[in-house]
Amino acid sequence: ALPISSFPGSTEQLSLPLLCLAMARTSSLVPAVLLGACSWALVSLLSGDGRTESFLTAAPSSRGRRTAMRGFKEDFADWRSSLSSDEKSLLLKQAQKEFDKKFRKSEEMSKDLPEEKIESFSKILQKFFDSEMEDYKK
């Protein structure tokens, strides 16, 4: 046991393992605190535009993007409601068993929707991609 001589009037003694453990906890905390302080300083210096911002800022929302997504959602819901129950069950079964090797080799996997349904869905997707491209250009 070692005497604690750094504290005036202290006559208590610490064992060497406890002293080492206390020093290890303190020394492992110092690099973490220094790393955090340096990171904060670096981020605040590199922001450089003269205004203060919080570390986690929200990206400005685009009103057009929300409108485009809402339009896609409504168009997709309309297209989906136009499917017959047989077509819905076919799509559901194909989606659920997509990774089943036996099912992938079956004739049911190779069945497609009618051509007009595929064309109407491709128009919905094209409309969505066009609106995304316009938002990207802005």
PDB file of C-alpha atoms in Angstrom:
ATOM      1  CA  ALA A   1       0.000   0.000   0.000  1.00  0.00           C
ATOM      2  CA  LEU A   2       1.149   3.514  -0.826  1.00  0.00           C
ATOM      3  CA  PRO A   3       0.532   6.571   1.343  1.00  0.00           C
ATOM      4  CA  ILE A   4      -1.464   9.401  -0.217  1.00  0.00           C
ATOM      5  CA  SER A   5       1.003  12.150   0.456  1.00  0.00           C
ATOM      6  CA  SER A   6      -0.293  14.614  -2.116  1.00  0.00           C
ATOM      7  CA  PHE A   7      -3.309  15.430   0.052  1.00  0.00           C
ATOM      8  CA  PRO A   8      -2.343  17.391   3.189  1.00  0.00           C
ATOM      9  CA  GLY A   9      -3.402  15.740   6.406  1.00  0.00           C
ATOM     10  CA  SER A  10      -4.260  12.464   4.687  1.00  0.00           C
ATOM     11  CA  THR A  11      -3.104   9.332   6.386  1.00  0.00           C
ATOM     12  CA  GLU A  12      -5.052   6.893   4.192  1.00  0.00           C
ATOM     13  CA  GLN A  13      -3.243   4.458   1.990  1.00  0.00           C
ATOM     14  CA  LEU A  14      -4.178   3.152  -1.482  1.00  0.00           C
ATOM     15  CA  SER A  15      -3.212  -0.171  -2.875  1.00  0.00           C
ATOM     16  CA  LEU A  16      -1.175  -0.126  -6.065  1.00  0.00           C
ATOM     17  CA  PRO A  17      -3.893  -1.763  -8.252  1.00  0.00           C
ATOM     18  CA  LEU A  18      -6.501   0.815  -7.204  1.00  0.00           C
ATOM     19  CA  LEU A  19      -4.086   3.651  -7.854  1.00  0.00           C
ATOM     20  CA  CYS A  20      -3.270   2.281 -11.339  1.00  0.00           C
ATOM     21  CA  LEU A  21      -6.968   1.819 -12.124  1.00  0.00           C
ATOM     22  CA  ALA A  22      -7.779   5.405 -11.130  1.00  0.00           C
ATOM     23  CA  MET A  23      -4.914   6.730 -13.244  1.00  0.00           C
ATOM     24  CA  ALA A  24      -5.967   4.594 -16.248  1.00  0.00           C
ATOM     25  CA  ARG A  25      -9.529   5.911 -16.130  1.00  0.00           C
ATOM     26  CA  THR A  26      -8.327   9.501 -15.994  1.00  0.00           C
ATOM     27  CA  SER A  27      -5.743   9.030 -18.720  1.00  0.00           C
ATOM     28  CA  SER A  28      -8.216   7.324 -21.099  1.00  0.00           C
ATOM     29  CA  LEU A  29     -10.678  10.180 -20.705  1.00  0.00           C
ATOM     30  CA  VAL A  30      -8.198  12.929 -21.569  1.00  0.00           C
ATOM     31  CA  PRO A  31      -7.626  11.912 -25.242  1.00  0.00           C
ATOM     32  CA  ALA A  32     -11.369  11.617 -25.825  1.00  0.00           C
ATOM     33  CA  VAL A  33     -12.003  15.094 -24.442  1.00  0.00           C
ATOM     34  CA  LEU A  34      -9.139  16.540 -26.482  1.00  0.00           C
ATOM     35  CA  LEU A  35     -10.398  14.857 -29.652  1.00  0.00           C
ATOM     36  CA  GLY A  36     -13.891  16.275 -29.104  1.00  0.00           C
ATOM     37  CA  ALA A  37     -12.573  19.776 -28.457  1.00  0.00           C
ATOM     38  CA  CYS A  38     -10.336  19.684 -31.535  1.00  0.00           C
ATOM     39  CA  SER A  39     -13.181  18.393 -33.702  1.00  0.00           C
ATOM     40  CA  TRP A  40     -15.476  21.164 -32.523  1.00  0.00           C
ATOM     41  CA  ALA A  41     -12.788  23.790 -33.138  1.00  0.00           C
ATOM     42  CA  LEU A  42     -12.079  22.439 -36.620  1.00  0.00           C
ATOM     43  CA  VAL A  43     -15.751  22.406 -37.596  1.00  0.00           C
ATOM     44  CA  SER A  44     -16.304  25.928 -36.309  1.00  0.00           C
ATOM     45  CA  LEU A  45     -13.218  27.240 -38.129  1.00  0.00           C
ATOM     46  CA  LEU A  46     -14.067  25.542 -41.416  1.00  0.00           C
ATOM     47  CA  SER A  47     -17.651  26.788 -41.504  1.00  0.00           C
ATOM     48  CA  GLY A  48     -16.096  30.155 -42.369  1.00  0.00           C
ATOM     49  CA  ASP A  49     -19.205  31.950 -43.598  1.00  0.00           C
ATOM     50  CA  GLY A  50     -19.347  34.193 -40.553  1.00  0.00           C
ATOM     51  CA  ARG A  51     -22.642  32.957 -39.181  1.00  0.00           C
ATOM     52  CA  THR A  52     -23.065  30.472 -36.408  1.00  0.00           C
ATOM     53  CA  GLU A  53     -24.900  27.222 -37.037  1.00  0.00           C
ATOM     54  CA  SER A  54     -25.629  24.323 -34.827  1.00  0.00           C
ATOM     55  CA  PHE A  55     -23.667  21.147 -35.402  1.00  0.00           C
ATOM     56  CA  LEU A  56     -26.715  19.285 -36.708  1.00  0.00           C
ATOM     57  CA  THR A  57     -28.634  21.552 -39.036  1.00  0.00           C
ATOM     58  CA  ALA A  58     -31.669  20.520 -40.977  1.00  0.00           C
ATOM     59  CA  ALA A  59     -31.454  20.713 -44.737  1.00  0.00           C
ATOM     60  CA  PRO A  60     -33.853  23.214 -46.247  1.00  0.00           C
ATOM     61  CA  SER A  61     -36.916  21.429 -47.523  1.00  0.00           C
ATOM     62  CA  SER A  62     -37.976  21.826 -51.085  1.00  0.00           C
ATOM     63  CA  ARG A  63     -41.679  22.475 -51.512  1.00  0.00           C
ATOM     64  CA  GLY A  64     -41.633  21.186 -55.082  1.00  0.00           C
ATOM     65  CA  ARG A  65     -40.132  17.886 -53.984  1.00  0.00           C
ATOM     66  CA  ARG A  66     -42.960  17.311 -51.514  1.00  0.00           C
ATOM     67  CA  THR A  67     -45.539  18.111 -54.194  1.00  0.00           C
ATOM     68  CA  ALA A  68     -43.897  15.765 -56.686  1.00  0.00           C
ATOM     69  CA  MET A  69     -43.856  12.941 -54.174  1.00  0.00           C
ATOM     70  CA  ARG A  70     -47.493  13.526 -53.276  1.00  0.00           C
ATOM     71  CA  GLY A  71     -48.397  13.482 -56.980  1.00  0.00           C
ATOM     72  CA  PHE A  72     -46.541  10.204 -57.440  1.00  0.00           C
ATOM     73  CA  LYS A  73     -48.265   8.679 -54.433  1.00  0.00           C
ATOM     74  CA  GLU A  74     -51.711   9.587 -55.750  1.00  0.00           C
ATOM     75  CA  ASP A  75     -50.895   8.404 -59.283  1.00  0.00           C
ATOM     76  CA  PHE A  76     -49.489   5.125 -57.968  1.00  0.00           C
ATOM     77  CA  ALA A  77     -52.549   4.570 -55.763  1.00  0.00           C
ATOM     78  CA  ASP A  78     -54.795   5.157 -58.789  1.00  0.00           C
ATOM     79  CA  TRP A  79     -52.765   2.738 -60.906  1.00  0.00           C
ATOM     80  CA  ARG A  80     -52.780   0.118 -58.164  1.00  0.00           C
ATOM     81  CA  SER A  81     -56.549   0.408 -57.729  1.00  0.00           C
ATOM     82  CA  SER A  82     -56.960  -0.205 -61.468  1.00  0.00           C
ATOM     83  CA  LEU A  83     -55.414  -3.675 -61.113  1.00  0.00           C
ATOM     84  CA  SER A  84     -57.743  -6.645 -60.957  1.00  0.00           C
ATOM     85  CA  SER A  85     -57.603  -8.998 -57.977  1.00  0.00           C
ATOM     86  CA  ASP A  86     -55.845 -11.629 -60.126  1.00  0.00           C
ATOM     87  CA  GLU A  87     -53.176  -9.114 -61.174  1.00  0.00           C
ATOM     88  CA  LYS A  88     -52.679  -7.983 -57.560  1.00  0.00           C
ATOM     89  CA  SER A  89     -52.292 -11.558 -56.350  1.00  0.00           C
ATOM     90  CA  LEU A  90     -49.848 -12.318 -59.189  1.00  0.00           C
ATOM     91  CA  LEU A  91     -47.668  -9.326 -58.315  1.00  0.00           C
ATOM     92  CA  LEU A  92     -47.794 -10.155 -54.616  1.00  0.00           C
ATOM     93  CA  LYS A  93     -46.832 -13.788 -55.184  1.00  0.00           C
ATOM     94  CA  GLN A  94     -44.001 -12.824 -57.557  1.00  0.00           C
ATOM     95  CA  ALA A  95     -42.648 -10.311 -55.047  1.00  0.00           C
ATOM     96  CA  GLN A  96     -42.857 -12.706 -52.097  1.00  0.00           C
ATOM     97  CA  LYS A  97     -41.200 -15.625 -53.897  1.00  0.00           C
ATOM     98  CA  GLU A  98     -38.667 -13.666 -55.924  1.00  0.00           C
ATOM     99  CA  PHE A  99     -35.729 -15.395 -54.218  1.00  0.00           C
ATOM    100  CA  ASP A 100     -37.210 -18.910 -54.368  1.00  0.00           C
ATOM    101  CA  LYS A 101     -35.249 -20.832 -57.021  1.00  0.00           C
ATOM    102  CA  LYS A 102     -38.060 -23.283 -57.800  1.00  0.00           C
ATOM    103  CA  PHE A 103     -40.580 -20.494 -58.200  1.00  0.00           C
ATOM    104  CA  ARG A 104     -38.251 -18.468 -60.414  1.00  0.00           C
ATOM    105  CA  LYS A 105     -38.108 -21.407 -62.832  1.00  0.00           C
ATOM    106  CA  SER A 106     -41.893 -21.787 -62.880  1.00  0.00           C
ATOM    107  CA  GLU A 107     -44.173 -20.430 -65.552  1.00  0.00           C
ATOM    108  CA  GLU A 108     -45.996 -18.249 -63.032  1.00  0.00           C
ATOM    109  CA  MET A 109     -42.875 -16.141 -62.476  1.00  0.00           C
ATOM    110  CA  SER A 110     -42.596 -15.381 -66.183  1.00  0.00           C
ATOM    111  CA  LYS A 111     -46.176 -14.067 -66.408  1.00  0.00           C
ATOM    112  CA  ASP A 112     -46.498 -10.317 -66.972  1.00  0.00           C
ATOM    113  CA  LEU A 113     -49.195  -7.745 -66.541  1.00  0.00           C
ATOM    114  CA  PRO A 114     -51.118  -6.602 -69.625  1.00  0.00           C
ATOM    115  CA  GLU A 115     -49.203  -4.178 -71.827  1.00  0.00           C
ATOM    116  CA  GLU A 116     -51.503  -1.202 -71.132  1.00  0.00           C
ATOM    117  CA  LYS A 117     -50.940  -1.573 -67.348  1.00  0.00           C
ATOM    118  CA  ILE A 118     -47.178  -1.635 -67.846  1.00  0.00           C
ATOM    119  CA  GLU A 119     -47.345   1.443 -70.093  1.00  0.00           C
ATOM    120  CA  SER A 120     -49.452   3.398 -67.605  1.00  0.00           C
ATOM    121  CA  PHE A 121     -47.029   2.513 -64.806  1.00  0.00           C
ATOM    122  CA  SER A 122     -44.060   3.571 -66.942  1.00  0.00           C
ATOM    123  CA  LYS A 123     -45.765   6.959 -67.528  1.00  0.00           C
ATOM    124  CA  ILE A 124     -46.164   7.419 -63.760  1.00  0.00           C
ATOM    125  CA  LEU A 125     -42.498   6.602 -63.199  1.00  0.00           C
ATOM    126  CA  GLN A 126     -41.422   8.904 -66.033  1.00  0.00           C
ATOM    127  CA  LYS A 127     -43.426  11.763 -64.520  1.00  0.00           C
ATOM    128  CA  PHE A 128     -41.763  11.165 -61.154  1.00  0.00           C
ATOM    129  CA  PHE A 129     -38.250  11.025 -62.647  1.00  0.00           C
ATOM    130  CA  ASP A 130     -38.874  14.201 -64.645  1.00  0.00           C
ATOM    131  CA  SER A 131     -39.927  16.094 -61.520  1.00  0.00           C
ATOM    132  CA  GLU A 132     -36.875  14.761 -59.668  1.00  0.00           C
ATOM    133  CA  MET A 133     -34.638  15.940 -62.502  1.00  0.00           C
ATOM    134  CA  GLU A 134     -36.177  19.418 -62.322  1.00  0.00           C
ATOM    135  CA  ASP A 135     -35.560  19.529 -58.559  1.00  0.00           C
ATOM    136  CA  TYR A 136     -31.989  18.365 -59.082  1.00  0.00           C
ATOM    137  CA  LYS A 137     -31.317  21.137 -61.591  1.00  0.00           C
ATOM    138  CA  LYS A 138     -32.536  23.785 -59.118  1.00  0.00           C
TER     139      LYS A 138
END
